[in-house]
Amino acid sequence: MPKSLLVVGSIALDTLRTPFGEAKDELGGAATFFSVASSFFVPVRLVGVVGEDFPKAFNNVFASRNIDTAGLVVVPGGKTFRWHGSYQGAMNEAKTEHVALNVLGDFRPAIPRSFRDSQLVFLANGSPVTQASVLDQVEKPELVVADTMNLWIETQKDALLALLARVDGLVLNEGEARMLTGQHNLILAGRKILALGPKFVVIKKGEHGSLLVTRPNDRQDAGPTQNVCPLPAYPATEVRDPTGAGDSFAGGMMGYLASAGQYDFQHLIRAMAYGTVAASFAIEDFGLRRFGRLSIDEIDRRLREYHDMLTF
Amino acid sequence: MPKSLLVVGSIALDTLRTPFGEAKDELGGAATFFSVASSFFVPVRLVGVVGEDFPKAFNNVFASRNIDTAGLVVVPGGKTFRWHGSYQGAMNEAKTEHVALNVLGDFRPAIPRSFRDSQLVFLANGSPVTQASVLDQVEKPELVVADTMNLWIETQKDALLALLARVDGLVLNEGEARMLTGQHNLILAGRKILALGPKFVVIKKGEHGSLLVTRPNDRQDAGPTQNVCPLPAYPATEVRDPTGAGDSFAGGMMGYLASAGQYDFQHLIRAMAYGTVAASFAIEDFGLRRFGRLSIDEIDRRLREYHDMLTF
């Protein structure tokens, strides 16, 4: 029986420039990528905010993907959060050209009554104070996973540490893991984060894949490193727009966990594999376009390919 | 029935400084790491050169590991190749403090008659002209794999291209693959290298693992990417000295291939996994010290752990 999955975070209109072209006011945002990616696995509950300028057509994207938008607030007269970014060369890093928080700046997420019994909760990147306020409104979640970023590590470290004591898992990229812990070795950085509260950490390494670090003895036959799992990225030759790869990864991961309803080491690894595959589709086209023509069969086929690749 | 394995390359006395300590005149060199790592799988034939100053005790290292030194030349009055290197911080890159080629500078490898029927040949990093001269002396090898480096790509590109047309496989690091092909995406870089002659390329990415690229349809059920395999590095928390990791990787890989006697896609992946494990041991202590107290059982145990880690 699949579990209920709630995501709270940003919904954006992105203007993008990559070596493969440009896109203006493309549907984007962390919660958007997350909800669309996870919706291939389970129905998803979305909480976010947009302005009156949010195109009607984009609501159809959510509707067509079985995403419950009861928590989507439209601010009258408000403008949707906008991000302008560009990528050059190998597209390893986004350059932020311009940001306008708009309605996201005053966003105080109110969780609809019908969402409060959510079993899995994903706190997409946002202020740790806002993330904590979401947890205050959710009744008895089984699995809470948060994302964060360098901005919050630098400016709201205490609030972030308080949040970490309340979550089961943290997803962040390698630079953020090092910044948060002062530890270069990512396994040791992951273990330092576990000491702050979470039961598991997933460190995203972009084109180099991801690393799962859990507490020792989560597995009965655990050897010295069997609480650690590195997975490579899916080998991609067609990368048009990396925007949303990390949130799609988290979406695939949490979507699979919600569908499986189990969160042990073995299920976490499989969840990371689904996250890896979800991210590999996201980057093949601008914004969410690739997801618009994707099926769960394609996801499963690529997962099998990825699985076979790693079988020796 | 295991195949015969020949390696030709440098033997060095390394002086090393890492955050974990120092070592002077430590046994090193590409052919040394390769031969010791591969000797856990099959008997190995070594061709190299040292000076009269080469410590007798180091000959015992070869003897104790079933390495045939019939091709090891001792130059009377000569001095052994010396490399002084240091690593800082995360130890991702060696800094060369000093190099003295000594007897390696005039090395024109002569392959002993008893080695000329070698079935597998590894041309450790060296001038492509010297590497080609080795191939001229080997009768009918089944599998020839070469390593190379930026120096030869920059200074002897024509000779390197001529060599690539004569080898079955190339092992090189990611920076070198990009330099050789002008292609940032490593899968595309690997495919460009395949167009130069080799049937497979292994691109080493250090702490990020390795990438195998082969020609399409090496596998009957090959999907769009089933001629590509990324493997993560074995997750290591105790890295004392990264020297020789790449050559130990190649040694584990070729040693396994020689023991298996088959070189198809599935065997290449398994060979890379053994290479990954061999490298993970090499970096745990200075020079070859960790190999001195290593058993094939330990290698197999870690391979199983690595295998289980990647099984979802």
PDB file of C-alpha atoms in Angstrom, chain A residues 90 92 174 178 184-185 187-188 191 205 207-208 219 224-226 228-237 266 269-270 273 303 305-312, chain B residues 90 92 174 178 184-185 187-188 191 205 207-208 219 224-226 228-237 266 269-270 273 303 305-312:
ATOM      1  CA  ALA A  90      30.362  21.389 -19.420  1.00  0.00           C
ATOM      2  CA  ASN A  92      28.593  21.656 -14.215  1.00  0.00           C
ATOM      3  CA  GLU A 174      28.927  17.791  -1.919  1.00  0.00           C
ATOM      4  CA  ARG A 178      31.737  20.028   3.199  1.00  0.00           C
ATOM      5  CA  HIS A 184      36.473  17.128   2.922  1.00  0.00           C
ATOM      6  CA  ASN A 185      36.077  13.341   2.854  1.00  0.00           C
ATOM      7  CA  ILE A 187      31.926   9.709   4.062  1.00  0.00           C
ATOM      8  CA  LEU A 188      33.300  11.438   7.148  1.00  0.00           C
ATOM      9  CA  ARG A 191      28.890  10.760   9.455  1.00  0.00           C
ATOM     10  CA  LYS A 205      27.785  14.863  -6.630  1.00  0.00           C
ATOM     11  CA  GLU A 207      27.895  14.100 -12.880  1.00  0.00           C
ATOM     12  CA  HIS A 208      29.775  11.963 -10.345  1.00  0.00           C
ATOM     13  CA  ARG A 219      21.962  -3.764   8.264  1.00  0.00           C
ATOM     14  CA  PRO A 224      32.932  -1.900   7.970  1.00  0.00           C
ATOM     15  CA  THR A 225      31.565   0.101   5.052  1.00  0.00           C
ATOM     16  CA  GLN A 226      28.130  -1.387   4.605  1.00  0.00           C
ATOM     17  CA  VAL A 228      27.876   3.595   2.893  1.00  0.00           C
ATOM     18  CA  CYS A 229      26.824   3.326  -0.744  1.00  0.00           C
ATOM     19  CA  PRO A 230      28.211   5.302  -3.671  1.00  0.00           C
ATOM     20  CA  LEU A 231      26.213   5.207  -6.900  1.00  0.00           C
ATOM     21  CA  PRO A 232      27.480   6.656 -10.187  1.00  0.00           C
ATOM     22  CA  ALA A 233      25.346   9.009 -12.262  1.00  0.00           C
ATOM     23  CA  TYR A 234      23.535   7.409 -15.175  1.00  0.00           C
ATOM     24  CA  PRO A 235      25.929   7.908 -18.099  1.00  0.00           C
ATOM     25  CA  ALA A 236      24.427  10.729 -20.109  1.00  0.00           C
ATOM     26  CA  THR A 237      25.525  12.065 -23.473  1.00  0.00           C
ATOM     27  CA  GLN A 266      18.475  -1.794   0.819  1.00  0.00           C
ATOM     28  CA  ILE A 269      19.885   2.267  -2.242  1.00  0.00           C
ATOM     29  CA  ARG A 270      17.094   1.317  -4.639  1.00  0.00           C
ATOM     30  CA  ALA A 273      18.893   4.391  -8.094  1.00  0.00           C
ATOM     31  CA  LEU A 303      16.526   1.435 -14.117  1.00  0.00           C
ATOM     32  CA  GLU A 305      19.743  -0.885 -17.775  1.00  0.00           C
ATOM     33  CA  TYR A 306      21.446   0.981 -14.945  1.00  0.00           C
ATOM     34  CA  HIS A 307      21.116  -2.080 -12.738  1.00  0.00           C
ATOM     35  CA  ASP A 308      22.637  -4.371 -15.363  1.00  0.00           C
ATOM     36  CA  MET A 309      25.455  -1.907 -15.903  1.00  0.00           C
ATOM     37  CA  LEU A 310      26.426  -2.185 -12.250  1.00  0.00           C
ATOM     38  CA  THR A 311      26.146  -5.962 -12.086  1.00  0.00           C
ATOM     39  CA  PHE A 312      29.445  -7.793 -12.322  1.00  0.00           C
TER      40      PHE A 312
ATOM     41  CA  ALA B  90      42.186  16.221   0.153  1.00  0.00           C
ATOM     42  CA  ASN B  92      43.358  14.770  -5.019  1.00  0.00           C
ATOM     43  CA  GLU B 174      39.802  12.074 -17.140  1.00  0.00           C
ATOM     44  CA  ARG B 178      39.670  15.432 -22.416  1.00  0.00           C
ATOM     45  CA  HIS B 184      34.481  17.375 -22.107  1.00  0.00           C
ATOM     46  CA  ASN B 185      31.757  14.714 -21.837  1.00  0.00           C
ATOM     47  CA  ILE B 187      31.442   9.158 -22.792  1.00  0.00           C
ATOM     48  CA  LEU B 188      31.882  11.163 -25.976  1.00  0.00           C
ATOM     49  CA  ARG B 191      34.012   7.177 -28.164  1.00  0.00           C
ATOM     50  CA  LYS B 205      38.324   9.594 -12.271  1.00  0.00           C
ATOM     51  CA  GLU B 207      37.815   9.496  -6.000  1.00  0.00           C
ATOM     52  CA  HIS B 208      34.900   9.539  -8.473  1.00  0.00           C
ATOM     53  CA  ARG B 219      26.910  -7.240 -26.098  1.00  0.00           C
ATOM     54  CA  PRO B 224      21.587   2.540 -26.167  1.00  0.00           C
ATOM     55  CA  THR B 225      24.086   2.863 -23.345  1.00  0.00           C
ATOM     56  CA  GLN B 226      25.065  -0.724 -22.722  1.00  0.00           C
ATOM     57  CA  VAL B 228      29.176   2.266 -21.235  1.00  0.00           C
ATOM     58  CA  CYS B 229      29.713   1.446 -17.573  1.00  0.00           C
ATOM     59  CA  PRO B 230      30.472   3.889 -14.759  1.00  0.00           C
ATOM     60  CA  LEU B 231      31.722   2.411 -11.493  1.00  0.00           C
ATOM     61  CA  PRO B 232      32.145   4.454  -8.314  1.00  0.00           C
ATOM     62  CA  ALA B 233      35.365   4.321  -6.316  1.00  0.00           C
ATOM     63  CA  TYR B 234      35.294   2.062  -3.284  1.00  0.00           C
ATOM     64  CA  PRO B 235      34.280   4.388  -0.424  1.00  0.00           C
ATOM     65  CA  ALA B 236      37.486   5.050   1.468  1.00  0.00           C
ATOM     66  CA  THR B 237      37.945   6.878   4.736  1.00  0.00           C
ATOM     67  CA  GLN B 266      30.814  -8.345 -18.702  1.00  0.00           C
ATOM     68  CA  ILE B 269      33.214  -4.603 -15.882  1.00  0.00           C
ATOM     69  CA  ARG B 270      34.254  -7.259 -13.391  1.00  0.00           C
ATOM     70  CA  ALA B 273      35.640  -3.788 -10.118  1.00  0.00           C
ATOM     71  CA  LEU B 303      34.928  -7.182  -3.921  1.00  0.00           C
ATOM     72  CA  GLU B 305      31.220  -5.934  -0.208  1.00  0.00           C
ATOM     73  CA  TYR B 306      31.570  -3.574  -3.175  1.00  0.00           C
ATOM     74  CA  HIS B 307      29.303  -5.826  -5.211  1.00  0.00           C
ATOM     75  CA  ASP B 308      26.628  -5.934  -2.509  1.00  0.00           C
ATOM     76  CA  MET B 309      26.837  -2.170  -2.143  1.00  0.00           C
ATOM     77  CA  LEU B 310      25.914  -1.750  -5.811  1.00  0.00           C
ATOM     78  CA  THR B 311      23.118  -4.307  -5.766  1.00  0.00           C
ATOM     79  CA  PHE B 312      19.667  -2.820  -5.548  1.00  0.00           C
TER      80      PHE B 312
END
